[in-house]
Coordinates of C-alpha atoms (C1' of nucleotides) in Angstrom, one line a residue:
Chain A
M1 CA 58.9 23.3 18.8
A2 CA 55.5 24.2 20.2
N3 CA 54.1 20.7 19.3
L4 CA 56.2 18.7 21.7
D5 CA 55.0 19.5 25.0
F6 CA 52.5 16.7 24.8
V7 CA 55.5 14.6 26.0
E8 CA 55.3 16.3 29.2
R9 CA 51.5 16.5 29.5
N10 CA 50.9 12.8 28.7
N11 CA 53.5 11.1 30.9
Q12 CA 51.2 8.5 31.9
S13 CA 51.9 5.3 30.1
I14 CA 50.4 1.9 30.4
F15 CA 52.3 -0.8 28.6
G16 CA 55.1 1.4 27.1
T17 CA 57.4 3.3 29.2
V18 CA 57.4 7.0 29.0
D19 CA 61.1 6.9 28.9
T20 CA 60.9 6.5 25.2
A21 CA 59.0 9.8 24.9
V22 CA 61.4 11.5 27.3
E23 CA 64.3 10.4 25.1
F24 CA 62.5 11.6 22.1
K25 CA 62.1 14.9 23.5
K26 CA 65.7 15.1 24.5
L27 CA 66.8 14.4 20.9
F28 CA 64.9 17.5 20.1
D29 CA 66.1 19.7 22.8
K30 CA 69.8 18.9 22.4
D31 CA 70.2 19.8 18.7
V32 CA 68.5 22.5 16.8
S33 CA 69.6 21.1 13.4
L34 CA 68.3 17.9 14.5
Q35 CA 64.9 19.4 15.6
R36 CA 64.7 20.9 12.0
A37 CA 65.5 17.7 10.4
L38 CA 62.9 15.7 12.4
L39 CA 60.2 18.3 12.0
A40 CA 60.7 18.3 8.2
L41 CA 59.8 14.6 8.0
Q42 CA 57.0 14.8 10.4
R43 CA 53.2 14.9 9.5
G44 CA 50.6 15.8 12.0
P45 CA 49.7 15.2 14.8
V46 CA 46.6 13.9 13.2
R47 CA 43.5 13.2 15.2
F48 CA 41.7 9.8 15.0
Y49 CA 38.2 8.8 16.4
R50 CA 37.7 5.5 18.3
D51 CA 37.9 2.5 16.1
N52 CA 39.0 4.2 13.1
H53 CA 41.9 3.1 11.0
V54 CA 45.0 5.1 11.6
V55 CA 46.8 4.0 8.5
A56 CA 46.0 2.3 5.1
E57 CA 48.3 -0.7 4.7
D58 CA 50.3 1.1 2.0
D59 CA 51.1 3.9 4.3
L60 CA 52.4 1.9 6.9
E61 CA 55.3 1.0 4.8
K62 CA 56.2 4.6 4.4
Y63 CA 55.7 5.9 7.9
L64 CA 56.5 5.1 11.6
L65 CA 53.9 6.3 14.1
F66 CA 54.3 8.1 17.3
V67 CA 51.4 8.2 19.8
V68 CA 50.8 11.7 21.0
S69 CA 47.5 11.1 23.1
G70 CA 45.1 8.4 23.5
V71 CA 45.6 4.7 22.7
A72 CA 46.2 2.9 19.5
R73 CA 46.1 -0.8 18.9
S74 CA 47.4 -3.2 16.4
C75 CA 45.3 -6.0 15.6
K76 CA 44.5 -8.7 13.2
V77 CA 41.0 -10.0 12.1
C78 CA 41.2 -13.8 11.1
K79 CA 38.8 -15.7 8.8
G80 CA 35.7 -16.3 10.9
G81 CA 35.8 -12.8 12.4
T82 CA 38.1 -13.6 15.4
R83 CA 40.1 -10.7 16.3
S84 CA 43.5 -10.6 18.1
V85 CA 44.9 -7.4 19.7
V86 CA 48.7 -7.7 19.4
A87 CA 49.6 -4.5 21.3
F88 CA 48.3 -1.3 22.6
Y89 CA 50.4 1.9 22.0
L90 CA 50.4 4.8 24.4
P91 CA 51.6 8.3 24.5
G92 CA 55.3 8.3 23.9
D93 CA 55.3 4.8 22.0
L94 CA 57.0 4.8 18.5
F95 CA 55.8 1.9 16.4
G96 CA 54.9 0.7 13.0
W97 CA 58.0 -1.5 12.2
T98 CA 56.7 -5.0 11.4
D99 CA 53.2 -4.7 10.3
T100 CA 53.8 -5.6 6.6
K101 CA 54.5 -9.2 7.7
H102 CA 51.2 -10.1 9.3
S103 CA 49.1 -7.3 7.8
L104 CA 48.2 -5.9 11.2
A105 CA 45.7 -3.2 11.2
I106 CA 46.5 -0.1 13.2
E107 CA 43.4 1.5 14.7
A108 CA 42.6 4.1 17.4
A109 CA 41.4 2.2 20.6
S110 CA 40.2 5.6 21.9
D111 CA 40.3 9.0 20.5
T112 CA 44.0 9.5 19.5
E113 CA 46.5 11.8 18.1
V114 CA 49.2 10.4 16.1
L115 CA 52.5 11.8 14.6
F116 CA 53.6 10.4 11.2
L117 CA 57.3 10.1 10.7
K118 CA 58.5 9.3 7.2
R119 CA 60.4 5.9 7.6
S120 CA 63.0 6.4 5.0
S121 CA 63.9 9.9 6.2
L122 CA 64.1 8.7 9.8
L123 CA 66.4 5.8 8.8
S124 CA 68.8 8.0 6.7
L125 CA 68.8 10.5 9.5
A126 CA 69.9 7.7 11.8
T127 CA 72.8 6.8 9.6
R128 CA 73.9 10.5 10.0
D129 CA 73.2 11.0 13.8
S130 CA 73.8 7.9 16.1
R131 CA 71.6 9.4 18.7
V132 CA 68.7 8.8 16.5
A133 CA 70.0 5.3 15.7
S134 CA 70.2 4.3 19.3
F135 CA 66.7 5.9 20.0
L136 CA 65.2 3.7 17.3
L137 CA 67.1 0.6 18.6
D138 CA 65.9 1.4 22.0
A139 CA 62.3 1.9 21.1
T140 CA 62.4 -1.5 19.1
T141 CA 64.0 -3.5 22.0
N142 CA 61.4 -2.1 24.4
E143 CA 58.5 -3.2 22.2
L144 CA 60.2 -6.8 21.8
A145 CA 60.4 -6.9 25.6
R146 CA 56.8 -5.9 25.9
T147 CA 55.7 -8.4 23.3
Q148 CA 57.6 -11.2 24.9
G149 CA 55.8 -10.5 28.3
H150 CA 52.5 -10.6 26.3
L151 CA 53.4 -13.9 24.8
L152 CA 54.2 -15.4 28.3
L153 CA 51.0 -14.3 29.5
M154 CA 49.0 -16.2 26.8
S155 CA 49.9 -19.6 28.1
K156 CA 48.6 -18.9 31.7
P157 CA 45.0 -19.5 32.9
A158 CA 42.4 -16.7 32.4
K159 CA 42.4 -15.4 36.0
C160 CA 46.1 -14.9 35.9
R161 CA 46.0 -13.1 32.7
V162 CA 43.3 -10.7 34.0
A163 CA 45.0 -10.2 37.3
T164 CA 48.3 -9.4 35.5
F165 CA 46.6 -7.0 33.1
L166 CA 44.9 -5.1 35.6
T167 CA 47.9 -4.8 38.0
E168 CA 50.3 -3.7 35.2
L169 CA 47.7 -1.3 33.9
W170 CA 47.4 0.2 37.3
A171 CA 51.3 0.4 37.7
R172 CA 51.6 2.1 34.4
L173 CA 49.1 4.7 35.2
G174 CA 51.2 5.8 38.1
K175 CA 49.7 3.6 40.8
V176 CA 46.9 6.0 41.5
K177 CA 44.1 5.0 43.9
Y178 CA 41.3 4.3 41.3
L179 CA 42.2 2.5 38.2
D180 CA 40.2 4.0 35.3
V181 CA 40.4 1.4 32.4
P182 CA 40.7 3.3 29.1
F183 CA 39.8 0.2 26.9
S184 CA 36.6 -1.5 26.1
Y185 CA 36.1 -5.1 27.5
Q186 CA 36.2 -6.2 24.0
D187 CA 39.6 -4.9 23.5
I188 CA 40.9 -6.2 26.6
A189 CA 39.6 -9.7 26.0
D190 CA 41.0 -9.8 22.5
Y191 CA 44.4 -8.7 24.0
L192 CA 44.2 -11.4 26.4
G193 CA 42.9 -14.1 24.1
L194 CA 39.7 -14.6 26.0
T195 CA 36.0 -14.0 25.3
I196 CA 34.2 -11.0 26.8
E197 CA 32.2 -13.3 28.8
T198 CA 35.2 -15.1 30.4
L199 CA 36.7 -11.8 31.1
S200 CA 33.6 -10.4 32.7
R201 CA 33.3 -13.5 34.9
C202 CA 37.1 -13.2 36.0
I203 CA 36.5 -9.7 37.1
T204 CA 33.3 -10.6 38.8
E205 CA 35.1 -13.4 40.7
L206 CA 38.0 -10.9 41.6
E207 CA 35.4 -8.6 43.0
R208 CA 33.7 -11.4 44.9
S209 CA 36.9 -12.5 46.4
R210 CA 37.6 -8.8 47.5
L211 CA 40.7 -8.5 45.5
I212 CA 39.3 -5.5 43.6
A213 CA 36.1 -3.4 43.9
R214 CA 34.0 -1.8 41.2
I215 CA 33.5 2.0 41.7
S216 CA 31.5 2.7 38.6
G217 CA 31.6 1.6 35.0
R218 CA 35.2 1.0 34.0
K219 CA 36.6 2.5 37.3
L220 CA 38.1 0.0 39.6
L221 CA 39.9 -0.2 42.9
L222 CA 42.6 -2.8 43.4
Q223 CA 42.3 -3.8 47.1
N224 CA 44.5 -6.7 47.7
H225 CA 47.7 -6.2 45.8
F226 CA 49.4 -9.1 47.6
A227 CA 46.7 -11.7 46.5
L228 CA 46.8 -10.2 43.0
G229 CA 50.5 -10.5 42.9
H230 CA 50.1 -14.1 44.1
M231 CA 47.6 -14.8 41.2
M232 CA 49.9 -13.5 38.6
N233 CA 52.6 -15.9 39.6
Chain B
M1 CA 88.3 -14.3 8.9
A2 CA 88.7 -18.0 9.1
N3 CA 85.8 -18.3 11.5
L4 CA 83.2 -16.8 9.5
D5 CA 82.5 -19.5 6.9
F6 CA 79.9 -21.0 9.2
V7 CA 77.6 -18.5 7.7
E8 CA 77.8 -20.4 4.3
R9 CA 77.8 -23.8 5.9
N10 CA 74.7 -23.3 8.1
N11 CA 72.3 -21.5 5.7
Q12 CA 69.4 -23.4 6.8
S13 CA 67.2 -21.4 9.0
I14 CA 64.0 -22.2 10.7
F15 CA 62.3 -19.3 12.2
G16 CA 64.9 -16.8 11.7
T17 CA 65.8 -15.9 8.2
V18 CA 69.3 -16.6 7.0
D19 CA 69.3 -13.0 5.5
T20 CA 70.6 -11.9 8.9
A21 CA 73.5 -14.0 8.7
V22 CA 74.3 -13.2 5.2
E23 CA 74.1 -9.5 6.1
F24 CA 76.4 -10.1 9.1
K25 CA 78.9 -11.6 6.8
K26 CA 78.5 -8.8 4.3
L27 CA 79.6 -6.4 7.1
F28 CA 82.7 -8.3 7.5
D29 CA 83.5 -8.7 3.9
K30 CA 83.2 -4.9 2.9
D31 CA 85.4 -3.3 5.3
V32 CA 88.6 -4.7 6.7
S33 CA 88.8 -2.3 9.7
L34 CA 85.3 -3.3 10.6
Q35 CA 86.2 -6.9 10.5
R36 CA 89.0 -6.3 13.0
A37 CA 86.7 -4.2 15.2
L38 CA 84.1 -7.1 15.3
L39 CA 86.5 -9.8 15.7
A40 CA 88.2 -7.9 18.7
L41 CA 84.9 -8.0 20.6
Q42 CA 83.9 -11.6 19.7
R43 CA 84.3 -14.5 22.0
G44 CA 83.9 -17.9 20.8
P45 CA 82.3 -19.7 19.0
V46 CA 81.7 -21.7 22.1
R47 CA 80.1 -25.2 22.1
F48 CA 77.1 -26.1 24.3
Y49 CA 75.6 -29.4 24.8
R50 CA 71.8 -30.0 24.7
D51 CA 69.8 -28.6 27.5
N52 CA 72.6 -26.7 29.0
H53 CA 72.7 -23.1 29.9
V54 CA 74.3 -20.8 27.3
V55 CA 74.7 -17.8 29.7
A56 CA 74.6 -16.9 33.2
E57 CA 72.0 -14.2 33.9
D58 CA 74.8 -11.7 34.7
D59 CA 76.7 -12.5 31.4
L60 CA 73.5 -11.8 29.4
E61 CA 73.8 -8.1 30.3
K62 CA 77.2 -7.9 28.8
Y63 CA 76.8 -9.9 25.6
L64 CA 74.7 -10.3 22.6
L65 CA 74.5 -13.8 21.2
F66 CA 74.9 -15.1 17.7
V67 CA 74.0 -18.6 16.8
V68 CA 76.5 -20.3 14.6
S69 CA 75.1 -23.9 14.6
G70 CA 72.4 -25.7 16.2
V71 CA 69.4 -24.4 18.0
A72 CA 69.1 -22.1 21.0
R73 CA 65.9 -21.5 23.0
S74 CA 64.9 -18.7 25.3
C75 CA 62.4 -19.9 28.0
K76 CA 61.1 -19.2 31.4
V77 CA 60.1 -21.7 34.1
C78 CA 57.3 -20.5 36.3
K79 CA 56.2 -21.4 39.7
G80 CA 54.7 -24.9 39.5
G81 CA 57.3 -26.1 37.0
T82 CA 55.5 -25.0 33.8
R83 CA 57.8 -24.1 31.1
S84 CA 57.4 -21.6 28.3
V85 CA 59.6 -21.3 25.3
V86 CA 59.5 -17.8 24.0
A87 CA 61.6 -18.3 21.0
F88 CA 64.0 -20.7 19.0
Y89 CA 67.2 -19.1 17.7
L90 CA 68.9 -20.6 14.7
P91 CA 72.1 -20.2 12.7
G92 CA 72.3 -16.6 11.8
D93 CA 70.1 -15.1 14.6
L94 CA 71.5 -12.4 16.7
F95 CA 69.7 -12.1 20.0
G96 CA 69.8 -11.4 23.8
W97 CA 68.3 -8.0 24.0
T98 CA 65.5 -8.2 26.3
D99 CA 66.1 -11.0 28.8
T100 CA 66.9 -9.1 31.9
K101 CA 63.3 -8.0 32.0
H102 CA 61.6 -11.3 32.1
S103 CA 64.6 -13.3 33.4
L104 CA 64.5 -15.5 30.5
A105 CA 67.0 -18.5 30.4
I106 CA 69.0 -19.1 27.3
E107 CA 69.7 -22.8 26.7
A108 CA 70.9 -25.1 23.9
A109 CA 67.9 -26.9 22.4
S110 CA 70.4 -29.1 20.5
D111 CA 74.2 -29.2 20.5
T112 CA 74.8 -25.6 19.6
E113 CA 77.8 -23.3 18.8
V114 CA 77.3 -19.5 20.0
L115 CA 79.2 -16.5 19.4
F116 CA 79.5 -13.9 22.2
L117 CA 79.6 -10.3 21.2
K118 CA 80.3 -7.6 23.8
R119 CA 77.2 -5.6 24.0
S120 CA 78.7 -2.3 24.9
S121 CA 81.5 -2.7 22.3
L122 CA 78.9 -3.4 19.5
L123 CA 76.7 -0.4 20.5
S124 CA 79.6 2.0 20.6
L125 CA 80.8 0.6 17.2
A126 CA 77.2 1.2 16.0
T127 CA 77.5 4.9 16.8
R128 CA 80.6 4.9 14.6
D129 CA 79.4 2.8 11.7
S130 CA 76.0 3.2 10.5
R131 CA 75.8 -0.1 8.8
V132 CA 76.3 -1.8 12.1
A133 CA 73.6 0.3 13.6
S134 CA 71.2 -0.5 10.9
F135 CA 72.2 -4.2 11.0
L136 CA 71.3 -4.2 14.7
L137 CA 67.9 -2.4 14.1
D138 CA 67.1 -4.9 11.3
A139 CA 67.9 -8.0 13.5
T140 CA 65.7 -6.6 16.3
T141 CA 62.7 -5.7 14.1
N142 CA 62.8 -9.1 12.6
E143 CA 62.8 -10.7 16.1
L144 CA 59.8 -8.5 16.9
A145 CA 57.9 -9.6 13.8
R146 CA 58.5 -13.3 14.7
T147 CA 57.4 -12.7 18.2
Q148 CA 54.1 -11.1 17.1
G149 CA 53.6 -14.0 14.7
H150 CA 54.1 -16.4 17.7
L151 CA 51.7 -14.2 19.8
L152 CA 49.0 -14.4 17.2
L153 CA 49.5 -18.3 17.1
M154 CA 48.7 -18.5 20.7
S155 CA 45.0 -17.6 20.4
K156 CA 44.3 -20.2 17.7
P157 CA 43.2 -23.9 18.4
A158 CA 45.8 -26.5 18.8
K159 CA 45.5 -28.1 15.5
C160 CA 46.1 -24.8 13.7
R161 CA 49.2 -24.1 16.0
V162 CA 50.6 -27.4 15.1
A163 CA 50.0 -27.2 11.4
T164 CA 51.4 -23.7 11.3
F165 CA 54.6 -24.8 13.2
L166 CA 55.2 -27.7 10.9
T167 CA 54.6 -25.7 7.8
E168 CA 56.8 -22.7 8.8
L169 CA 59.4 -25.2 10.0
W170 CA 59.4 -26.9 6.6
A171 CA 59.5 -23.6 4.7
R172 CA 62.4 -22.5 6.8
L173 CA 64.4 -25.7 6.3
G174 CA 64.3 -25.0 2.6
K175 CA 61.2 -27.0 1.6
V176 CA 63.1 -30.2 1.3
K177 CA 61.0 -33.3 0.8
Y178 CA 61.4 -34.7 4.3
L179 CA 61.0 -32.6 7.3
D180 CA 63.6 -33.5 10.0
V181 CA 62.2 -31.9 13.2
P182 CA 65.3 -30.7 15.3
F183 CA 63.4 -30.3 18.4
S184 CA 62.1 -32.5 21.2
Y185 CA 58.2 -32.8 21.4
Q186 CA 58.5 -31.2 24.8
D187 CA 60.3 -28.1 23.4
I188 CA 57.6 -27.8 20.7
A189 CA 54.7 -28.2 23.1
D190 CA 56.3 -25.5 25.3
Y191 CA 56.7 -23.2 22.4
L192 CA 53.0 -23.8 21.3
G193 CA 51.6 -23.5 24.8
L194 CA 50.2 -27.1 24.7
T195 CA 51.0 -30.4 26.6
I196 CA 53.0 -33.0 24.8
E197 CA 49.9 -35.2 24.9
T198 CA 47.8 -32.6 23.0
L199 CA 50.7 -32.1 20.6
S200 CA 51.0 -35.9 20.2
R201 CA 47.3 -36.3 19.4
C202 CA 47.3 -33.4 16.9
I203 CA 50.2 -34.9 15.0
T204 CA 48.6 -38.3 15.1
E205 CA 45.3 -36.7 13.8
L206 CA 47.3 -34.9 11.0
E207 CA 48.7 -38.3 9.9
R208 CA 45.3 -40.1 10.0
S209 CA 43.8 -37.4 7.8
R210 CA 46.8 -37.9 5.3
L211 CA 48.0 -34.3 5.7
I212 CA 51.3 -35.6 6.8
A213 CA 53.0 -38.9 7.1
R214 CA 55.5 -40.2 9.5
I215 CA 58.7 -41.6 8.1
S216 CA 60.7 -42.4 11.3
G217 CA 61.1 -40.9 14.6
R218 CA 61.1 -37.2 14.1
K219 CA 61.2 -37.3 10.3
L220 CA 58.0 -36.2 8.7
L221 CA 56.6 -35.8 5.2
L222 CA 54.1 -33.0 4.5
Q223 CA 51.6 -34.5 2.0
N224 CA 48.9 -32.0 1.6
H225 CA 50.0 -28.6 1.7
F226 CA 46.8 -27.2 0.5
A227 CA 45.0 -28.6 3.4
L228 CA 47.6 -27.7 5.9
G229 CA 47.6 -24.1 4.7
H230 CA 43.7 -24.0 5.1
M231 CA 44.2 -25.4 8.6
M232 CA 46.5 -22.4 9.4
N233 CA 43.8 -20.0 8.6
Chain C
dC1 C1' 11.0 7.2 28.4
dG2 C1' 12.6 4.2 25.1
dC3 C1' 16.5 3.3 22.3
dT4 C1' 21.1 1.2 21.7
dC5 C1' 25.1 -0.6 23.1
dA6 C1' 28.0 -2.9 26.7
dT7 C1' 28.3 -6.0 30.3
dT8 C1' 26.5 -9.8 33.0
dT9 C1' 24.8 -14.4 34.0
dG10 C1' 23.4 -19.1 33.1
dA11 C1' 23.5 -23.7 30.9
dG12 C1' 25.4 -26.8 27.9
dG13 C1' 29.2 -28.3 25.2
dA14 C1' 34.0 -28.4 23.1
dA15 C1' 38.7 -28.1 23.6
dC16 C1' 42.4 -28.9 26.3
dT17 C1' 44.7 -31.0 30.5
dT18 C1' 45.6 -34.3 33.8
dC19 C1' 46.5 -38.8 35.4
dA20 C1' 47.7 -43.2 34.3
dA21 C1' 49.2 -46.9 31.5
dG22 C1' 51.3 -48.8 27.6
dG23 C1' 54.4 -48.8 23.5
dT24 C1' 58.8 -47.6 20.8
dC25 C1' 63.4 -47.3 20.2
dA26 C1' 68.5 -47.0 21.0
dG27 C1' 71.9 -47.9 23.9
dT28 C1' 74.1 -51.3 27.3
dG29 C1' 75.4 -55.4 29.4
dG30 C1' 74.9 -60.2 29.6
Chain D
dC1 C1' 71.7 -62.3 19.9
dC2 C1' 68.6 -61.1 23.4
dA3 C1' 66.8 -59.1 27.5
dC4 C1' 67.1 -54.6 30.3
dT5 C1' 67.0 -49.8 30.9
dG6 C1' 65.5 -45.1 30.4
dA7 C1' 64.0 -41.6 27.5
dC8 C1' 60.5 -40.3 24.7
dC9 C1' 56.2 -40.7 22.4
dT10 C1' 51.3 -42.5 22.2
dT11 C1' 46.6 -43.6 23.9
dG12 C1' 42.7 -43.7 26.9
dA13 C1' 39.5 -42.0 30.4
dA14 C1' 38.1 -38.5 33.5
dG15 C1' 38.1 -33.8 34.8
dT16 C1' 38.7 -28.8 34.3
dT17 C1' 38.7 -24.6 31.9
dC18 C1' 37.0 -22.0 28.6
dC19 C1' 33.8 -21.0 24.8
dT20 C1' 29.1 -20.8 22.6
dC21 C1' 24.7 -19.5 22.7
dA22 C1' 20.8 -17.2 24.7
dA23 C1' 18.7 -14.1 27.6
dA24 C1' 18.6 -10.6 31.2
dT25 C1' 20.4 -6.5 33.2
dG26 C1' 22.5 -2.1 33.2
dA27 C1' 24.3 2.4 31.4
dG28 C1' 24.4 6.3 28.4
dC29 C1' 21.8 9.3 25.5
dG30 C1' 18.6 11.7 22.5

DNA sequence: CGCTCATTTGAGGAACTTCAAGGTCAGTGG
DNA sequence: CCACTGACCTTGAAGTTCCTCAAATGAGCG
């Protein structure tokens, strides 16, 4: 079980809760036969460099993905070149359910390690072990809740979206003093349904209003949490 | 098993597939002991009139909901009175997973019959019967896929959203000649993240361009499916 | 330094909302 | 049968937000 310590190492999570990873690890710890079964259907962890595809479309039907380190994104490029980021996946997130329907591309948003779990094997394991089944259900309902939150965000004005994004990012990263944003502005803009220009202007305005301060590059300091919370509505 | 014929009666589905309902019925048909178990934890079907709340917030933690007839919506009213419709639920849809997080209200979008299934009982049943477990997982991944599609729609222009909504509605209602829209324009606008005025203007423009025709009130005829498909991108 | 890539800033325009008014339709009571 | 009412949809004009295009600035790196 050498490979599973990553769950402990990477217990910073941004949009996904780290609970999932903890639960995943518990599954391993409790039952040695289960460990063997899961390890048997595991491939990886495999490293991917930023902006590279994690799976071919065909493979996604066969595998579920588990993020070990870094950030993965699922996104769609429409005719005209517009890109939408549907979700970011962080260490501890299990995903890859629905991508056949909208033909979403899974890519590395930063250098990333991903575990491949054979879908059919995992599902048949779930019929035999109810802990696996309820883990899968839990992971899926969590992702559903996050997606609904994302959806609600999209019908709010730009400033609110950015304030919400930064605040939640900060909370997920453990509410440390300085927020080190691990995405490119283009990724954030595509996630929030804005252009990079609008995103930049929003951040500049937050800075001018003293709600946040820029330390360096993508390192920020959230100064006025009350005002930010108010802006989130 | 008298109560379960509704699945056959209401096999028109709009955003949810009726497959779910069919699967649900199959669960009952195959196993008499399972039937008894599920019926034991069922309450209803209960009737609700349009715009009424289906559950109090507390109840939603205890129950999952299954739409028998009509349309339910989950929505959130923000400060300022803006309302967002996160999803419509149609006959055969099982839902109610995630609403504690964003405090979504479940309401009847038309006169509606809903079945209440005790959450804890259903989950413990799932640990004993893997068919129930995989049914629950299936229902959840389906809803996740629909929510992701909805999310993608929100970063497209208004005309595209409306064309997509109408086309998918038509497809889900069985591709019958005339599309009888079962929602109010306010519900649709809130679902698409638009104002009723913008929605109205879009529909009027679709009519002027001969892509659709108005028969009467909320009854429409989709005339140019090719052009509609092109507008959806 | 000089290159490239990412971010910032400005000006103008398109898309959508807001506000305000008018129209349609079904139900209701005269 | 007709006018009245209220809910719902439509339309116009003005305003706001966000996008597009274009250019400047800044950051990282060989």
